[in-house]
GROMACS .gro file of C-alpha atoms in nm:
model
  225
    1UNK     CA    1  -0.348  -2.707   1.192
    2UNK     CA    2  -0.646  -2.894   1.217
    3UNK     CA    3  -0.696  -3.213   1.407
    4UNK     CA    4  -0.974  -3.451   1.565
    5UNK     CA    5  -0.929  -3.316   1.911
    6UNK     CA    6  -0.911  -2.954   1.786
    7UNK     CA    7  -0.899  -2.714   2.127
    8UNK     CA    8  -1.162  -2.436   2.135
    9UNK     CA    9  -1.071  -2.143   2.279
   10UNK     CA   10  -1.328  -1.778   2.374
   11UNK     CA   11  -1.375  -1.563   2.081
   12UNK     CA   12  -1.194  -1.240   2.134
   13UNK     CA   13  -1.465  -0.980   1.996
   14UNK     CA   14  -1.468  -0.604   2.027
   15UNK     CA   15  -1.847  -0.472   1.936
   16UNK     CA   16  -1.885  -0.139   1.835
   17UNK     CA   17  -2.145   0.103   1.799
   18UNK     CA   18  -2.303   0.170   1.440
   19UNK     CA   19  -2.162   0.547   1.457
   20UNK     CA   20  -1.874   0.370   1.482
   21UNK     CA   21  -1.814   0.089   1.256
   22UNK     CA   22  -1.921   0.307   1.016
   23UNK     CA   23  -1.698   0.599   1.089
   24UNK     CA   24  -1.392   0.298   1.059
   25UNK     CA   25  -1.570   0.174   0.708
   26UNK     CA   26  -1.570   0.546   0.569
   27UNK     CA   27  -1.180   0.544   0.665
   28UNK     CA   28  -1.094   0.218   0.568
   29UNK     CA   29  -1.290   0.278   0.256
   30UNK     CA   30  -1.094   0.580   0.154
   31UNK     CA   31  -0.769   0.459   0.256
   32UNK     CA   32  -0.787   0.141   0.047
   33UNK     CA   33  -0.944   0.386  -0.288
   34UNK     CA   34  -0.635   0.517  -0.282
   35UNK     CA   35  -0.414   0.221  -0.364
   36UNK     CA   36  -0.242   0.188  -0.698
   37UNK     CA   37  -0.029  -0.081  -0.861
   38UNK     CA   38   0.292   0.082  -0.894
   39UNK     CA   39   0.543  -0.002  -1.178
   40UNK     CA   40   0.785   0.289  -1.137
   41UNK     CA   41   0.933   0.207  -0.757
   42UNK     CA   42   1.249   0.369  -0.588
   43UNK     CA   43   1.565   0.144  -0.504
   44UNK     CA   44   1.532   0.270  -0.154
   45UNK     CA   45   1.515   0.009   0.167
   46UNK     CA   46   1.237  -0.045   0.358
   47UNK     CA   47   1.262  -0.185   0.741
   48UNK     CA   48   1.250  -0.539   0.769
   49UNK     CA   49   0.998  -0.554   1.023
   50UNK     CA   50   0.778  -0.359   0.802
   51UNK     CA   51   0.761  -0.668   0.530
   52UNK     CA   52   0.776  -0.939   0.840
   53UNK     CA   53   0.467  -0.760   0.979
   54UNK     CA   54   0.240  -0.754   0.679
   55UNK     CA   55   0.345  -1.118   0.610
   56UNK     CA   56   0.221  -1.189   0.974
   57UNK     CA   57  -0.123  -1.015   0.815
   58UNK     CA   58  -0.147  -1.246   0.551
   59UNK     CA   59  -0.101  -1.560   0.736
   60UNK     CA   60  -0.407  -1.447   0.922
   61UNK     CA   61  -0.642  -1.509   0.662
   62UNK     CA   62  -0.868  -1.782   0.668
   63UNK     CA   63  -0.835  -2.089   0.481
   64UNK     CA   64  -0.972  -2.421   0.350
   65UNK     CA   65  -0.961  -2.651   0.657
   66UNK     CA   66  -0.725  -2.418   0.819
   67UNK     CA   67  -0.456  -2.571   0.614
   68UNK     CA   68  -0.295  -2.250   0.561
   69UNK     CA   69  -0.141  -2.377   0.243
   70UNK     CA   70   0.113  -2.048   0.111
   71UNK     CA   71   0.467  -1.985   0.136
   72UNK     CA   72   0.670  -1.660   0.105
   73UNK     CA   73   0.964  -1.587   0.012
   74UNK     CA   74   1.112  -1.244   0.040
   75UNK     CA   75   1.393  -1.134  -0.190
   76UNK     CA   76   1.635  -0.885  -0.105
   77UNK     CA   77   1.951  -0.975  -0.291
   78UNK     CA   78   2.011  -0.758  -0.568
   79UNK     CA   79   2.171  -1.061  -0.732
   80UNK     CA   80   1.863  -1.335  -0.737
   81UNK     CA   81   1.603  -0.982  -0.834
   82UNK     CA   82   1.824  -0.939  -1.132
   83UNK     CA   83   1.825  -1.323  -1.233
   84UNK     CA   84   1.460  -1.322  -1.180
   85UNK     CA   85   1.392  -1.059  -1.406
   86UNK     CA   86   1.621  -1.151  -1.657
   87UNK     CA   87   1.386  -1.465  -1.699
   88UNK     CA   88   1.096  -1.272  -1.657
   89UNK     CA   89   1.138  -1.032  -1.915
   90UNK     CA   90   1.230  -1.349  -2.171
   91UNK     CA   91   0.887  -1.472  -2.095
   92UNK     CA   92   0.715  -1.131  -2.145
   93UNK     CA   93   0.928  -1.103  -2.477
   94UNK     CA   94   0.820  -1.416  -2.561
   95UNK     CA   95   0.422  -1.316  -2.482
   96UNK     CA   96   0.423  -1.017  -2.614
   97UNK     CA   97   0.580  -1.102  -2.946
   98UNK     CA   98   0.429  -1.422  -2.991
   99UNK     CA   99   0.161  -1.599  -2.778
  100UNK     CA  100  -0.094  -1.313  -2.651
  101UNK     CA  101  -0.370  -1.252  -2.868
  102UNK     CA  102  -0.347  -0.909  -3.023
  103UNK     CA  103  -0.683  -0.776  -2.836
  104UNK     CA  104  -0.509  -0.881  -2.472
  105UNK     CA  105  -0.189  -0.664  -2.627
  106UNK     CA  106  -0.451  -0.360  -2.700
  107UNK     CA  107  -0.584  -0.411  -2.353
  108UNK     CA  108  -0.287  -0.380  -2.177
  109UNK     CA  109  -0.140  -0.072  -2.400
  110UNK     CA  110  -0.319   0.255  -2.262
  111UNK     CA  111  -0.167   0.154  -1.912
  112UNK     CA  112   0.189   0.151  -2.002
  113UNK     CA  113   0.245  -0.207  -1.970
  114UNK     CA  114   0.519  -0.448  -2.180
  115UNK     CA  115   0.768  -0.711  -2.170
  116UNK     CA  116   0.985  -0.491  -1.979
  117UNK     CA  117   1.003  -0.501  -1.597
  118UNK     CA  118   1.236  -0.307  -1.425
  119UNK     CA  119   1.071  -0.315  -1.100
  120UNK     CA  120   1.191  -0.688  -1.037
  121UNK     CA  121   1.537  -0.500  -0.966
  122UNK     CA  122   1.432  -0.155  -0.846
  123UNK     CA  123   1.251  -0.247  -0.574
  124UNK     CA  124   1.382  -0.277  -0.216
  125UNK     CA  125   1.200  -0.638  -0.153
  126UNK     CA  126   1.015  -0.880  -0.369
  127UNK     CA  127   0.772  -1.072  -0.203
  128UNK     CA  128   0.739  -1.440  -0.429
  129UNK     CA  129   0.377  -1.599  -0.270
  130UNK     CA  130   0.364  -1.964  -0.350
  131UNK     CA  131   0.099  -2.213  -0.304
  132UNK     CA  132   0.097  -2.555  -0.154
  133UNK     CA  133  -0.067  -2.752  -0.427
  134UNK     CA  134  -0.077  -3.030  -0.187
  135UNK     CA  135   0.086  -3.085   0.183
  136UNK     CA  136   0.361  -3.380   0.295
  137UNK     CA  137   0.321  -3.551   0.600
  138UNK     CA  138   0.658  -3.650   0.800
  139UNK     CA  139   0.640  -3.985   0.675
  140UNK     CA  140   0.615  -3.853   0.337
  141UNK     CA  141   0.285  -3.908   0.199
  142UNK     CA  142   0.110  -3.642   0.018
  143UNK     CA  143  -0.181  -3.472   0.228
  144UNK     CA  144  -0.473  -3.280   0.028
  145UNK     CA  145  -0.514  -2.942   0.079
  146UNK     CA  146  -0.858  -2.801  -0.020
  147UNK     CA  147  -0.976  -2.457  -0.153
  148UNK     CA  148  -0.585  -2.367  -0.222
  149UNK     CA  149  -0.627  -2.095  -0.510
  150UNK     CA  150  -0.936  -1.902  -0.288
  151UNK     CA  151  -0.686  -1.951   0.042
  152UNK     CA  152  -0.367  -1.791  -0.130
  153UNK     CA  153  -0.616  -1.546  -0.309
  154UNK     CA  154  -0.768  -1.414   0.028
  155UNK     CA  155  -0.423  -1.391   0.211
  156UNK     CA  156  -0.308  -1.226  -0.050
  157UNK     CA  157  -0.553  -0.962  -0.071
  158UNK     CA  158  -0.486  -0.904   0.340
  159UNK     CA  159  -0.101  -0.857   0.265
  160UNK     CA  160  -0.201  -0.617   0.000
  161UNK     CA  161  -0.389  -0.417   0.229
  162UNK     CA  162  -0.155  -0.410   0.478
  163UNK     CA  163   0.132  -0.300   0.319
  164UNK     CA  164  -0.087   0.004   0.162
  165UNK     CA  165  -0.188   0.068   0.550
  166UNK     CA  166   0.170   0.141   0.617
  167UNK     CA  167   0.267   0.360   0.308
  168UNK     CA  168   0.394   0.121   0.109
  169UNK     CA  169   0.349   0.022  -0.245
  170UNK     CA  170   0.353  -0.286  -0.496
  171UNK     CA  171   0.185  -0.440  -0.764
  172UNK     CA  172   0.034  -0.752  -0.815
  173UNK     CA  173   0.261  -0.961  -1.095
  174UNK     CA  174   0.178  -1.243  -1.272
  175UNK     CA  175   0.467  -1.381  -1.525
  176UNK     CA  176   0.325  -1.668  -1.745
  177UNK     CA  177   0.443  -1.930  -1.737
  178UNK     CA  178   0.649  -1.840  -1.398
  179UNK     CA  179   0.804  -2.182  -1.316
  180UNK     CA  180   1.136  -1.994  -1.351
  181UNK     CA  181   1.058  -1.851  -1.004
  182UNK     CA  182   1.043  -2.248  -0.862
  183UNK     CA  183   1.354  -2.308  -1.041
  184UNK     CA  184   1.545  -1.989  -0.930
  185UNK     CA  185   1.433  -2.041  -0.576
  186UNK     CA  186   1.448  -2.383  -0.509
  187UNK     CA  187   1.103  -2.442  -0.393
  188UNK     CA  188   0.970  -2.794  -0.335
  189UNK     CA  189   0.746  -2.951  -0.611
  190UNK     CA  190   0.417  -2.903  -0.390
  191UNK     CA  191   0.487  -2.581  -0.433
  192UNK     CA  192   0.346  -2.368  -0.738
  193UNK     CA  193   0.442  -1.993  -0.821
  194UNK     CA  194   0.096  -1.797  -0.719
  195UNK     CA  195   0.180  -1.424  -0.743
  196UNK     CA  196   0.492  -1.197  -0.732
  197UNK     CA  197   0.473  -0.823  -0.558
  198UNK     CA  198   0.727  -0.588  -0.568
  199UNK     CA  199   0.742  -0.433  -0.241
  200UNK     CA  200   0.877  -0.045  -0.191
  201UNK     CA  201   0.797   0.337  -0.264
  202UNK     CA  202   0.701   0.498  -0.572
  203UNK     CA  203   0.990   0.639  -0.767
  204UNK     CA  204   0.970   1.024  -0.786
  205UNK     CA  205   0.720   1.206  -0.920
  206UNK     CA  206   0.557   0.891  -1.072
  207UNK     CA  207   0.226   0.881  -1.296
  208UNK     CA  208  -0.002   0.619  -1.268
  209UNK     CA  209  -0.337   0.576  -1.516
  210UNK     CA  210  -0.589   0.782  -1.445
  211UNK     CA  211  -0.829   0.470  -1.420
  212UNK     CA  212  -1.202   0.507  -1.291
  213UNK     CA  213  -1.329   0.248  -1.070
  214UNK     CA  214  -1.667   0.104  -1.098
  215UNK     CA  215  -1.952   0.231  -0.916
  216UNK     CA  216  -2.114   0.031  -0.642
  217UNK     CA  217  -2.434  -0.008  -0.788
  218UNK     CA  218  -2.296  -0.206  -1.093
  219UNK     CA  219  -2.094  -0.424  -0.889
  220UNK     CA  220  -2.349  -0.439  -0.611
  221UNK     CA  221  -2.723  -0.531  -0.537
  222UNK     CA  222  -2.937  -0.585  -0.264
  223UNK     CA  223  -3.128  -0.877  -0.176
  224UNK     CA  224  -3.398  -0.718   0.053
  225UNK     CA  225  -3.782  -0.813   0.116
   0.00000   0.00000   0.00000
């Protein structure tokens, strides 16, 4: 954490040649096009160290004042998945039935998606991130934290990408509301739900959409003189 007589310490930096780096983009590149969000997942275990690792990856990412302002909680027991999903899927219900507009509904239909989400059970591990909306000192006191939403954003994208390096899949869950998942895990109240994903393998011979990605020239420009 950050402090007024912060210690400085040599940058550990490996440069590479442009043949290179750019043979490791192309790789990277292709590795990461082929990640999918996965809704159909196996009950199957994964190793322990696998999930610790990627976690590790995560809390590498950079963040507002180097506050590092995220929790995680891994769930394994088949009992809390299934209470988690049971409250869930009666928020979905609820959604779905009577508080998303029709045109989100129509969205969402040509990729399989409802109120119904069996991977909260079926999957080995579910990895709960939560944000700290705000930090406690030891004496009590609350302590800002600043930039939380783009700090728990970018460390989740890095734990994302690693578990994909490894051959694993998930999906990136949102419930709304999700204050169940505060309730059901017994997180502190500077502590909001931020993003739920279902950590495993694909069940077999799964389908995903056949979704196209956007090219790079509509989501890209250069700047150049």
């Amino acid at each position: 954490m950050g402090s007024e007589e912060q210690r400085f310490v040599r940058l550990l930096f490996n440069e590479r040649s442009p043949e290179e780096m750019i043979e490791r983009a192309t790789a990277f590149q292709q590795l990461m096009s082929r990640r999918r969000s996965v809704r159909s997942m196996s009950t199957r275990s994964v190793p322990r160290e696998c999930v610790e690792s990627a976690i590790r990856t995560a809390a590498s990412a950079p963040s507002g004042a180097n506050q590092q302002p995220w929790h995680f909680v891994i769930v394994d027991d088949p009992e809390t998945k299934r209470k988690i999903r049971e409250a869930a899927e009666q928020e979905e219900k609820e959604n779905y039935d009577h508080r998303f507009p029709e045109r989100w509904v129509t969205a969402l239909s040509p990729l399989g998606v409802d109120w119904r989400k069996p991977f909260l059970e079926d999957a080995p591990v579910l990895i709960v991130v939560f944000k700290e909306a705000y930090g406690v000192a030891a004496d009590g006191a609350k302590v800002t934290h600043y930039y939380v939403n783009e700090s728990v954003g970018i460390a989740c994208g890095f734990l994302i990408a690693a578990l994909h390096h490894m051959g694993l899949t998930t999906l990136t869950y949102t419930p709304n509301p999700m204050g169940f998942l505060s309730r059901i895990l017994e997180r502190p109240t500077n502590e909001r739900p931020f993003l739920v994903l279902p950590v495993g393998y694909p069940a077999e011979a799964v389908q995903v959409p056949d979704i196209k990605r956007k090219r790079l020239d509509e989501i890209a420009e250069w700047r150049s003189e």
